[in-house]
mmCIF file of C-alpha atoms in Angstrom:
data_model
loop_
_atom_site.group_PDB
_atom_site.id
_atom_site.type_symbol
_atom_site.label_atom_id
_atom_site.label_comp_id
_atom_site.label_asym_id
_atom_site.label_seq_id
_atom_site.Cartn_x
_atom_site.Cartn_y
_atom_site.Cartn_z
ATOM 1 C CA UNK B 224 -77.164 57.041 107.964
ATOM 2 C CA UNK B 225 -76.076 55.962 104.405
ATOM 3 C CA UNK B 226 -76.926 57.795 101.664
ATOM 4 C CA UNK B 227 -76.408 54.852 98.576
ATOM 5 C CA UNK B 228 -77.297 54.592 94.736
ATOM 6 C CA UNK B 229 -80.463 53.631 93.927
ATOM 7 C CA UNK B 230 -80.289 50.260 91.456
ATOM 8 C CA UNK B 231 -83.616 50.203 89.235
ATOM 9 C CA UNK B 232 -82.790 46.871 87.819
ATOM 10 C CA UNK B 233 -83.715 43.075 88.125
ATOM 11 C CA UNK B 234 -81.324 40.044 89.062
ATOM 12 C CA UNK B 235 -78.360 39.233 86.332
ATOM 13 C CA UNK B 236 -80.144 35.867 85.581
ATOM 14 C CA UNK B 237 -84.189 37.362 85.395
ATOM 15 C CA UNK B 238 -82.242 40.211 83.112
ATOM 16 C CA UNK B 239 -80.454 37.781 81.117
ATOM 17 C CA UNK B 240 -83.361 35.692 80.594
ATOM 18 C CA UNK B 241 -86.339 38.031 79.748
ATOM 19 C CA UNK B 242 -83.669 39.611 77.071
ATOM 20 C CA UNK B 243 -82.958 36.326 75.925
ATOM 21 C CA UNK B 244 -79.021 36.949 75.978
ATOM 22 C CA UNK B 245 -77.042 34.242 74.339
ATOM 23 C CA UNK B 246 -74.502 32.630 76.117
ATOM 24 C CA UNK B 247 -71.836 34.769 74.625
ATOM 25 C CA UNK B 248 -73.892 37.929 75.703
ATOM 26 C CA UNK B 249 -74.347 36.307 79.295
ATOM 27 C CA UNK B 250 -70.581 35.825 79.267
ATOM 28 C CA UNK B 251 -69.820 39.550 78.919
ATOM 29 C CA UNK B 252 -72.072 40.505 81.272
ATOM 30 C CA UNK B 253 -70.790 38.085 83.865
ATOM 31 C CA UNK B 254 -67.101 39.974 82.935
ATOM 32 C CA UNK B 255 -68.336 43.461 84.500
ATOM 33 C CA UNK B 256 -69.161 41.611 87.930
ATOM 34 C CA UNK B 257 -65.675 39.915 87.796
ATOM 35 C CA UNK B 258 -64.492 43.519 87.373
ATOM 36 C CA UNK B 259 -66.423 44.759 90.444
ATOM 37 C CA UNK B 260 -65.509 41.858 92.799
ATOM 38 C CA UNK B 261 -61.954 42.373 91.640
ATOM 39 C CA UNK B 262 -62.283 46.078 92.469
ATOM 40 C CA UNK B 263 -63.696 45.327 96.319
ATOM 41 C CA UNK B 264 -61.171 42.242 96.756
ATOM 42 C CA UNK B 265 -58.583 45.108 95.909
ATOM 43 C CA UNK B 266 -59.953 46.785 98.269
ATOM 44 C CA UNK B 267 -59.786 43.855 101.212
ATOM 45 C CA UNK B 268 -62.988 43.223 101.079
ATOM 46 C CA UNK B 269 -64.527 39.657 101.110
ATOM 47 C CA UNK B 270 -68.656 40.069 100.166
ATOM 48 C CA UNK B 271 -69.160 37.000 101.374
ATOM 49 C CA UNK B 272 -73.124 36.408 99.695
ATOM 50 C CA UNK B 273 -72.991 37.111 96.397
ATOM 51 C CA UNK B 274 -75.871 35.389 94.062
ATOM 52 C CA UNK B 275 -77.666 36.996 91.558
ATOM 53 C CA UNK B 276 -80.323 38.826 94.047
ATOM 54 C CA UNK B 277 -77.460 40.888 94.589
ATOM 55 C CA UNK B 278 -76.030 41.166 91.049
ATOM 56 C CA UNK B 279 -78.877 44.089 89.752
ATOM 57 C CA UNK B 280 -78.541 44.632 85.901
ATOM 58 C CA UNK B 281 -79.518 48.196 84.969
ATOM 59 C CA UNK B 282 -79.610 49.974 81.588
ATOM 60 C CA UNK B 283 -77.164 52.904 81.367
ATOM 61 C CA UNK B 284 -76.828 54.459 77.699
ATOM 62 C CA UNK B 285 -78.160 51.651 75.918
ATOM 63 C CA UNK B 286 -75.905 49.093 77.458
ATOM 64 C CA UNK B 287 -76.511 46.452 80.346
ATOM 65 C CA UNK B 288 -74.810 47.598 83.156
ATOM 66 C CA UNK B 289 -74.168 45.411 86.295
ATOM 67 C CA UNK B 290 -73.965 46.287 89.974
ATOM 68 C CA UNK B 291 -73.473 44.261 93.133
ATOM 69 C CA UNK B 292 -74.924 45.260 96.017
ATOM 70 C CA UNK B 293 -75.790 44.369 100.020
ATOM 71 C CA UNK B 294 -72.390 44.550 101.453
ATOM 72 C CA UNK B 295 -74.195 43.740 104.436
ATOM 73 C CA UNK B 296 -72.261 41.124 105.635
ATOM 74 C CA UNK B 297 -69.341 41.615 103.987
ATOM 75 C CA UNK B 298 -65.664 41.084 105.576
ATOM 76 C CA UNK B 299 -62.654 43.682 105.740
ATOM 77 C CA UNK B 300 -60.071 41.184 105.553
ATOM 78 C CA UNK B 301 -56.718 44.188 105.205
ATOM 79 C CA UNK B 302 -56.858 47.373 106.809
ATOM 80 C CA UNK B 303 -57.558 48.909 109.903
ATOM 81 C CA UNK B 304 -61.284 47.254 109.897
ATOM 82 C CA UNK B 305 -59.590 43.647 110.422
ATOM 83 C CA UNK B 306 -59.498 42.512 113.701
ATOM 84 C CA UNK B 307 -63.735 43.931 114.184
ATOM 85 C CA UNK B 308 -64.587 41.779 111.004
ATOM 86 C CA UNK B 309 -62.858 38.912 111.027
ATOM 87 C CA UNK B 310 -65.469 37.131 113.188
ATOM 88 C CA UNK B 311 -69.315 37.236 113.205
ATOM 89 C CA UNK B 312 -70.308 34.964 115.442
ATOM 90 C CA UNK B 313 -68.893 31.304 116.989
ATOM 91 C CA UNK B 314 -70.725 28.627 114.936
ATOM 92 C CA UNK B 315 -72.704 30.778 112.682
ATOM 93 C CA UNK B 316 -72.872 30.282 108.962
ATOM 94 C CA UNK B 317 -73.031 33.653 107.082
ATOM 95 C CA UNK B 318 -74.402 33.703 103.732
ATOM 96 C CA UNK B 319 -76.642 31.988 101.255
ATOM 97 C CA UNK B 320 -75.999 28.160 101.191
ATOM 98 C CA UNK B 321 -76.899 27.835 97.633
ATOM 99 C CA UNK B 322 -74.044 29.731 97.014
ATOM 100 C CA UNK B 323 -71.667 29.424 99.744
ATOM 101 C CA UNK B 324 -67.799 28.204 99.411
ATOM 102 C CA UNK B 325 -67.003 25.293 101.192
ATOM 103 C CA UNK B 326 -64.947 26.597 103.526
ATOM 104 C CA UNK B 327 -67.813 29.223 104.346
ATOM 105 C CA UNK B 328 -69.868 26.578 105.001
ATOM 106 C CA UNK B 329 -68.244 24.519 107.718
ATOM 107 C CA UNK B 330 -69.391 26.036 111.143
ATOM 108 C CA UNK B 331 -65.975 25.790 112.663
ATOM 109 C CA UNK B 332 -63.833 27.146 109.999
ATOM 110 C CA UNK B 333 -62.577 30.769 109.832
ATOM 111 C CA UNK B 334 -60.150 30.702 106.638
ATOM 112 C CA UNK B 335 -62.413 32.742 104.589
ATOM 113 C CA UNK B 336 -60.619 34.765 102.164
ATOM 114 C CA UNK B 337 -61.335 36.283 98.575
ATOM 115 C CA UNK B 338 -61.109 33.163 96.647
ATOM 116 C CA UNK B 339 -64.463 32.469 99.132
ATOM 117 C CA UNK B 340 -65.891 35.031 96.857
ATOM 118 C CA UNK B 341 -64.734 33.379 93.538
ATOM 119 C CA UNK B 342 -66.745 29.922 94.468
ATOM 120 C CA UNK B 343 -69.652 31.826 94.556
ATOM 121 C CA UNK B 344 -69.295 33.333 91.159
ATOM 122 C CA UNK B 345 -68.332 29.645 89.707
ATOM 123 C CA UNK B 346 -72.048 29.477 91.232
ATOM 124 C CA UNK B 347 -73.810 32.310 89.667
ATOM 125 C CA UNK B 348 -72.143 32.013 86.478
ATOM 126 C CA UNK B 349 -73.116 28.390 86.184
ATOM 127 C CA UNK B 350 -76.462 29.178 87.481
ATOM 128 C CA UNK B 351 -76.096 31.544 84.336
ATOM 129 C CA UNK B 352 -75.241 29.389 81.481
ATOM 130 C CA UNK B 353 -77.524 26.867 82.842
ATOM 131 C CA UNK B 354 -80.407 28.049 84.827
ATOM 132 C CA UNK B 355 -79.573 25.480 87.304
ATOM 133 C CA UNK B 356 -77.711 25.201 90.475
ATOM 134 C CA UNK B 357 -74.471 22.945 90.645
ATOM 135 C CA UNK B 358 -76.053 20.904 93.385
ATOM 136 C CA UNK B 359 -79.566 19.565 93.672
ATOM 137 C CA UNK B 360 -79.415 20.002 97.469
ATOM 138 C CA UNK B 361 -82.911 21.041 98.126
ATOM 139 C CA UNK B 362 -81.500 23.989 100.545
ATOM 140 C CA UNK B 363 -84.986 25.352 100.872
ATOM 141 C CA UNK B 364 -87.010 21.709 100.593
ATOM 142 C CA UNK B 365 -86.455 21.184 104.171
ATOM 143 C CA UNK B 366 -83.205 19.588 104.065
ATOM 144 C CA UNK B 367 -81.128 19.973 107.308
ATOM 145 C CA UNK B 368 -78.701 22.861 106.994
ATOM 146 C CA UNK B 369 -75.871 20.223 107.837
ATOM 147 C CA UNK B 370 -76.610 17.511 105.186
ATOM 148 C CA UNK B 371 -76.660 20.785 102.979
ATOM 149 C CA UNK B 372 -73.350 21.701 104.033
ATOM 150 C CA UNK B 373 -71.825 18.360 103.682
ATOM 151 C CA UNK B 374 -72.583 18.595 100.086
ATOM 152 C CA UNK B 375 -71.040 21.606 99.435
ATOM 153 C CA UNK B 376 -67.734 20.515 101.063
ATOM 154 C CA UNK B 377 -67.971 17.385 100.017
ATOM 155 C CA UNK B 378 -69.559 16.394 96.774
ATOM 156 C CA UNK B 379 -68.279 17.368 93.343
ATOM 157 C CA UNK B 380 -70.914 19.006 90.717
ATOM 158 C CA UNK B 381 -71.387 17.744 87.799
ATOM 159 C CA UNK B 382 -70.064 20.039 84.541
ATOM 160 C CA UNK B 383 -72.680 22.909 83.166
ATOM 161 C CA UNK B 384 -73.492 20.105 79.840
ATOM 162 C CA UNK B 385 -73.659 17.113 81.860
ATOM 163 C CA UNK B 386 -76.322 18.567 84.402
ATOM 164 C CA UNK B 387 -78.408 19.701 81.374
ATOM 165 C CA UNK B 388 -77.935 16.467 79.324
ATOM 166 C CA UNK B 389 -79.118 15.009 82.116
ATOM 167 C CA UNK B 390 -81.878 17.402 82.590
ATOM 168 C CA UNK B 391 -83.428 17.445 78.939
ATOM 169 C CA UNK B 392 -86.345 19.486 79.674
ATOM 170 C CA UNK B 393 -84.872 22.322 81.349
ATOM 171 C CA UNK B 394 -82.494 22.601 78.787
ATOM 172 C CA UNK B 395 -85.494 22.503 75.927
ATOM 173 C CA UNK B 396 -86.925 24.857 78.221
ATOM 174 C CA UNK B 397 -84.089 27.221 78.656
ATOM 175 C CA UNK B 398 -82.584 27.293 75.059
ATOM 176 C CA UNK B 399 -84.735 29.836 73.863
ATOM 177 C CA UNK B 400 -83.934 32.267 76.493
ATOM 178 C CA UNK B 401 -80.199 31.888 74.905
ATOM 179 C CA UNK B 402 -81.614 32.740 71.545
ATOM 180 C CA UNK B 403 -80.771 29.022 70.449
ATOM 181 C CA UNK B 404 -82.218 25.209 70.513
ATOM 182 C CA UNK B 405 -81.053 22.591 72.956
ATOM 183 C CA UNK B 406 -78.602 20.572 71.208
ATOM 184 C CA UNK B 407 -76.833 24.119 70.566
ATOM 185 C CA UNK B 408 -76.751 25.326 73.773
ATOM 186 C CA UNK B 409 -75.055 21.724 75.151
ATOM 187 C CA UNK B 410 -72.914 22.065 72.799
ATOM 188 C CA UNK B 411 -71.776 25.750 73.639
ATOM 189 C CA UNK B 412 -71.355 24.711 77.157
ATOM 190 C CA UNK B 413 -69.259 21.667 76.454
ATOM 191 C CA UNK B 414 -65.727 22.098 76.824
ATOM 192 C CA UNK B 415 -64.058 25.528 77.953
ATOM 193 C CA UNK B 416 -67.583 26.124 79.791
ATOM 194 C CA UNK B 417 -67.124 23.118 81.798
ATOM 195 C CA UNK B 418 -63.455 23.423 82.913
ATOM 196 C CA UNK B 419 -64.054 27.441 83.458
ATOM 197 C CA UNK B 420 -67.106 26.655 86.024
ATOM 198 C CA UNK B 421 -65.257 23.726 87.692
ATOM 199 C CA UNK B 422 -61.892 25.651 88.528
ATOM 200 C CA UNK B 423 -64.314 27.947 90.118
ATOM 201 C CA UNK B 424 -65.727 25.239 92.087
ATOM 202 C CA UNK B 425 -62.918 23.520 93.240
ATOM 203 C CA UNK B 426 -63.478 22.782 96.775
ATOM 204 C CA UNK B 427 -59.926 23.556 97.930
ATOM 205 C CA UNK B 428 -59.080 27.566 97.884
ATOM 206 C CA UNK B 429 -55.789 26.499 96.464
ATOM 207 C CA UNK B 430 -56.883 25.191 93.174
ATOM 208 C CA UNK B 431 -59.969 27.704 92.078
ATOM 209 C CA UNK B 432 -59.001 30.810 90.437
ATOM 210 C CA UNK B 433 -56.519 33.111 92.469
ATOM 211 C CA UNK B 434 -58.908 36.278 91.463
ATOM 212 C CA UNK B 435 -61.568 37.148 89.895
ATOM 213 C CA UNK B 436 -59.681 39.113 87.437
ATOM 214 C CA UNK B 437 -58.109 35.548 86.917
ATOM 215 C CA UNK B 438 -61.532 33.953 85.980
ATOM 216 C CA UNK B 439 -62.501 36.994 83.932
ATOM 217 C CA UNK B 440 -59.047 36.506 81.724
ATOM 218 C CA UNK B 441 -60.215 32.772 81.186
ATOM 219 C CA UNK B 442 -63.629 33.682 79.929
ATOM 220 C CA UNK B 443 -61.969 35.996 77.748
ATOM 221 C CA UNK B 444 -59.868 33.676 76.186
ATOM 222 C CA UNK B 445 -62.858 31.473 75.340
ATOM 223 C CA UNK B 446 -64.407 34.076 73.441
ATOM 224 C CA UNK B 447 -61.154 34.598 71.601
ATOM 225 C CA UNK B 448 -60.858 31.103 71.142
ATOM 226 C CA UNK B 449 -57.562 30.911 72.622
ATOM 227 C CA UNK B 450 -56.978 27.979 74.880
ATOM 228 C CA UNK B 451 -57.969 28.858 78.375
ATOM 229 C CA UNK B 452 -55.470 27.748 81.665
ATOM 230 C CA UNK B 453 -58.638 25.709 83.311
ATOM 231 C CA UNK B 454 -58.583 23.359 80.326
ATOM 232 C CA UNK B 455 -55.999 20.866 79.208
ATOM 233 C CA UNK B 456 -52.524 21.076 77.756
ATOM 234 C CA UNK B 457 -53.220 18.868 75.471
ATOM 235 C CA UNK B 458 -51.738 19.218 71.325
ATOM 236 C CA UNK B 459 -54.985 18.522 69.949
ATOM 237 C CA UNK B 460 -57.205 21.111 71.835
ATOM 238 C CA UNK B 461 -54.390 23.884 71.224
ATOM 239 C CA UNK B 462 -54.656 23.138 67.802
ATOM 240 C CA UNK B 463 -58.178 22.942 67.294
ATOM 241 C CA UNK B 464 -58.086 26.549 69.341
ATOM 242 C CA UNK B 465 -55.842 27.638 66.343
ATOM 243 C CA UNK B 466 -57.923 26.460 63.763
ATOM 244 C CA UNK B 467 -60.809 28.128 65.104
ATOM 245 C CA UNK B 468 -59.100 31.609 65.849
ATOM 246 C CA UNK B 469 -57.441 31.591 61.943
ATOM 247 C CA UNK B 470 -60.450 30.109 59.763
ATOM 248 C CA UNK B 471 -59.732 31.583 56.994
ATOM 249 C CA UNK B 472 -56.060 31.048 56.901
ATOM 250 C CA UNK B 473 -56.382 28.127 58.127
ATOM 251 C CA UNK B 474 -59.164 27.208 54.860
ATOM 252 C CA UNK B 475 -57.137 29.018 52.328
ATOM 253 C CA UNK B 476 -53.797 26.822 53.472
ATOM 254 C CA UNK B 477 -55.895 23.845 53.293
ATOM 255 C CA UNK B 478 -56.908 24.395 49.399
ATOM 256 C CA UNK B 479 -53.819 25.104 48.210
ATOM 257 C CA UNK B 480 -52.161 22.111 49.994
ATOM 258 C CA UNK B 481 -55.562 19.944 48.502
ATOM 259 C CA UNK B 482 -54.319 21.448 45.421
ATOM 260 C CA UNK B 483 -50.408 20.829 45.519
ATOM 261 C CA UNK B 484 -51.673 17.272 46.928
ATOM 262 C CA UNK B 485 -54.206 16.780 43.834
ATOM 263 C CA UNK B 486 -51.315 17.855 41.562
ATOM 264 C CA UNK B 487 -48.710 15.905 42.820
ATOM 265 C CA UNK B 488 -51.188 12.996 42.653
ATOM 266 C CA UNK B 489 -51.842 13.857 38.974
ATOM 267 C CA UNK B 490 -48.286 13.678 38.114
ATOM 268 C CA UNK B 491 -48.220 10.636 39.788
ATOM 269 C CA UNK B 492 -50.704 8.874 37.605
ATOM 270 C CA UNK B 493 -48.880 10.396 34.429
ATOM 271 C CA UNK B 494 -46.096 9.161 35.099
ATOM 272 C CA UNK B 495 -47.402 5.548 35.431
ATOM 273 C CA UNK B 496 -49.935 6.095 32.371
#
């Protein structure tokens, strides 16, 4: 037998919800199951079904704490284990198909490494910031498991703010369990959000994030408004980043250039007077 922690705690996105955690506070919970995935990918092991039934959040000294749990048909993908788990069975999709990576969803395929495991967090941690899935598949509306699997290797989601601009009442409905209004939220989302949850989606292994330690490092650098790798290059968005991380410096230069500028201008008119 298997003697295992007990979890008293409720899913990451009921926890998140009924404490009405802003998207920044969702963010840094969503860090400390990057940190655990990391830890089990270090490991060489692929979990295969993670969703946030199996992200509990539990209270330990004050502080939101989360675990992952139900390793039940997890893969050992280095190690002596190997060769017993690499296959389950011929034909036979493992998993939760809400959440599944493309790859893990075609019946034939058997490439299924870690970065399996980082599509599905692209899908809890947009389910997260939006209380919505990326697809509108209707995976338990009776839709055949194949059509359902052709979307997920096949059809691009839309970005976090576009499904909830396009959804206007969930996102009324939803802002206040951020702690903000609907306009806000969008807002919040747009941007660094966006790129962050579609890098995790990317239907080819080869362009997601290489780790989860990867994604975690980009989420970080949106909360220290530094530009994050998923977004683009671009001057103009590495200089607003700037602005935003120096404010004040950034303010202060500003006044005393308006008032060299105002001078100068001053001087100007003097001189002409």
């Amino acid at each position: 037998y298997f003697a295992m922690e007990l979890v008293e705690g409720e899913s990451i996105t009921d926890y998140a919800d009924r404490h009405a955690l802003t998207t920044r506070a969702r963010i840094e919970l969503f860090l400390g199951v990057c940190e655990g995935v990391q830890h089990a990918h270090q490991k060489g092991i692929v979990h295969r079904d993670l969703k946030p039934s199996n992200i509990l959040v539990t209270d330990h000294d004050g502080r939101p704490v989360p675990k992952i749990i139900d390793f039940g048909v997890a893969r050992v993908v280095t190690g002596r284990l190997t060769q017993r788990s690499m296959q389950t069975m011929a034909g036979q999709v493992v998993g939760t198909l809400d959440y599944m990576s493309p790859e893990q969803a075609d019946p034939t395929g058997a490439d299924i490494d870690t970065r399996s495991d980082i599509y599905s967090l692209g899908v809890v941690l947009y389910q997260l910031l939006t209380g919505l899935l990326p697809f509108e598949h209707g995976s338990e509306a009776g839709v055949a498991i194949s059509e359902v699997q052709r979307v997920i290797r096949e059809v691009d989601p839309p970005t976090p703010s576009t499904r909830l601009r396009r959804q206007s009442g969930t996102a009324t409905a939803l802002a206040p369990r951020h702690g903000t209004d609907e306009r806000t939220l969008i807002r919040q989302l747009t941007g660094d959000l966006d790129w962050i949850c579609l890098e995790a989606l990317e239907k080819d292994p080869a362009r997601r994030y290489a780790s989860a330690s990867e994604l975690a490092a980009d989420l970080r650098r949106h909360l220290a408004d530094e530009p994050v790798l998923a977004g683009p290059p671009g001057a103009a968005y590495r200089t607003l980043k700037f602005v935003r991380r120096n404010r004040g410096a950034v303010l202060a230069g500003a006044v005393v250039l308006l008032g060299v500028v105002l001078g100068i201008l001053g001087l100007i008119s003097g001189r002409l007077e």
